Short mmCIF file of C-alpha atoms in Angstrom, two decimals:
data_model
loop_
_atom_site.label_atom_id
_atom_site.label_comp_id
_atom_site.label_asym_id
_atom_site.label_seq_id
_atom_site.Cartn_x
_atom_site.Cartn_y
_atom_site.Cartn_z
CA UNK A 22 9.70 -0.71 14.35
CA UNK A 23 8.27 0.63 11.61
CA UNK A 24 6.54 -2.40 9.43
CA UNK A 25 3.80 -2.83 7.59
CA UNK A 26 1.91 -1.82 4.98
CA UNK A 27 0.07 1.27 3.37
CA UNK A 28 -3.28 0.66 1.84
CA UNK A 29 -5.49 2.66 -0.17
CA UNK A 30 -9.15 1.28 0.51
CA UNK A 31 -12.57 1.90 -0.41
CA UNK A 32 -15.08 2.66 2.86
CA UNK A 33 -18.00 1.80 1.99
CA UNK A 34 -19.28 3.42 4.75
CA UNK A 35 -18.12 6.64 4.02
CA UNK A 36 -18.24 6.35 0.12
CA UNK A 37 -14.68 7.41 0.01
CA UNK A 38 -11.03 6.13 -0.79
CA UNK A 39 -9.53 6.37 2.46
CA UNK A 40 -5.47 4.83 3.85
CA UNK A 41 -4.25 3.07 6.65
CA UNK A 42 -1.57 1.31 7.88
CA UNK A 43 -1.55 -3.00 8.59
CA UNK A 44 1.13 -3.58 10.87
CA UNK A 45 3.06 -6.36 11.93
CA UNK A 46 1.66 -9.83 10.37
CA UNK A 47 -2.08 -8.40 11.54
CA UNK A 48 -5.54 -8.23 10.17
CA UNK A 49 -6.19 -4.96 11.43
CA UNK A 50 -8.16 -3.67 8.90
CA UNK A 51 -11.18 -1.10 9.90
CA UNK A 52 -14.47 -2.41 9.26
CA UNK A 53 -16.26 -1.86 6.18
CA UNK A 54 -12.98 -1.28 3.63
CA UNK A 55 -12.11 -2.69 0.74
CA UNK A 56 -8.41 -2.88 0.22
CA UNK A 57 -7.23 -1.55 -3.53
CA UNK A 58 -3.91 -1.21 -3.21
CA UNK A 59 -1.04 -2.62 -0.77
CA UNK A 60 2.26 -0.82 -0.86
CA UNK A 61 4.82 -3.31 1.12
CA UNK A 62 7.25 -0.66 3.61
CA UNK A 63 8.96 -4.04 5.52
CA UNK A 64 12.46 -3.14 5.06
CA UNK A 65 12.84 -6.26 3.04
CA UNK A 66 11.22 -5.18 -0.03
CA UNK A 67 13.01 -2.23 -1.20
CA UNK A 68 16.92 -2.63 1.86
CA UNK A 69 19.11 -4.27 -1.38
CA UNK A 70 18.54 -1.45 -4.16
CA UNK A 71 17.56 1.50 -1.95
CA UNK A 72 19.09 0.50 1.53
CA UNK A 73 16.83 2.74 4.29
CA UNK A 74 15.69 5.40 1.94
CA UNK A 75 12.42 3.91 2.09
CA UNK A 76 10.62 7.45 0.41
CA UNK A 77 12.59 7.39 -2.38
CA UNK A 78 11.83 3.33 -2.57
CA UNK A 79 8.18 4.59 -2.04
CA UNK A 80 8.36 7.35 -5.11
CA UNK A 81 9.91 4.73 -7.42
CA UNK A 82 6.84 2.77 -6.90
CA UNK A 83 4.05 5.15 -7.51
CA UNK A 84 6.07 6.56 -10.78
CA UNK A 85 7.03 3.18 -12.21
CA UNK A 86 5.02 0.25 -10.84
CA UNK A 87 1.77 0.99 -10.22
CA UNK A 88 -1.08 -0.38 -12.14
CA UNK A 89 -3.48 2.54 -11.41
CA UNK A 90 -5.79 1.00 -14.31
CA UNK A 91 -5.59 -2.07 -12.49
CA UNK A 92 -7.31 -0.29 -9.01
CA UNK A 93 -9.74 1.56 -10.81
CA UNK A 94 -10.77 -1.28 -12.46
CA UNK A 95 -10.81 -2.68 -8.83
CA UNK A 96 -12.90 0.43 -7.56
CA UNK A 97 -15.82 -0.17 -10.42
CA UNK A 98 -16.55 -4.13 -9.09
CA UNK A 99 -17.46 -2.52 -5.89
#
């Protein structure tokens, strides 16, 4: 089907940044993670201006829209 979401977490188990996948309309997130970033890979966020090229809908992102200020100042609450 390929759904979801990628997230970049914090483990706090591990004391490292680690990424998984939340698929499908579930909370399936491990234990012990703190989500900092959610990149949305449902077709319907990036089908009308990149159609399925969902990688280079994916690069456009992390060159132009992310607020990596905004998860590091998300990493230093934790």
């Amino acid at each position: 089907q390929g759904s979801g979401w990628a997230v970049l977490a914090w483990d706090s188990v591990g004391a490292r940044p680690v990424i998984f996948q939340l698929f499908d309309q579930q909370g399936n997130a491990p234990l012990g993670v703190t989500p900092l970033l959610q990149l949305d890979v449902w077709e319907h966020a990036y089908y009308l201006d990149y159609e399925n090229r969902r990688g280079e809908y994916a690069a456009a992102v992390f060159d132009k829209l992310l607020n990596w200020r905004f998860v590091e100042e998300n990493l230093t609450k934790l």
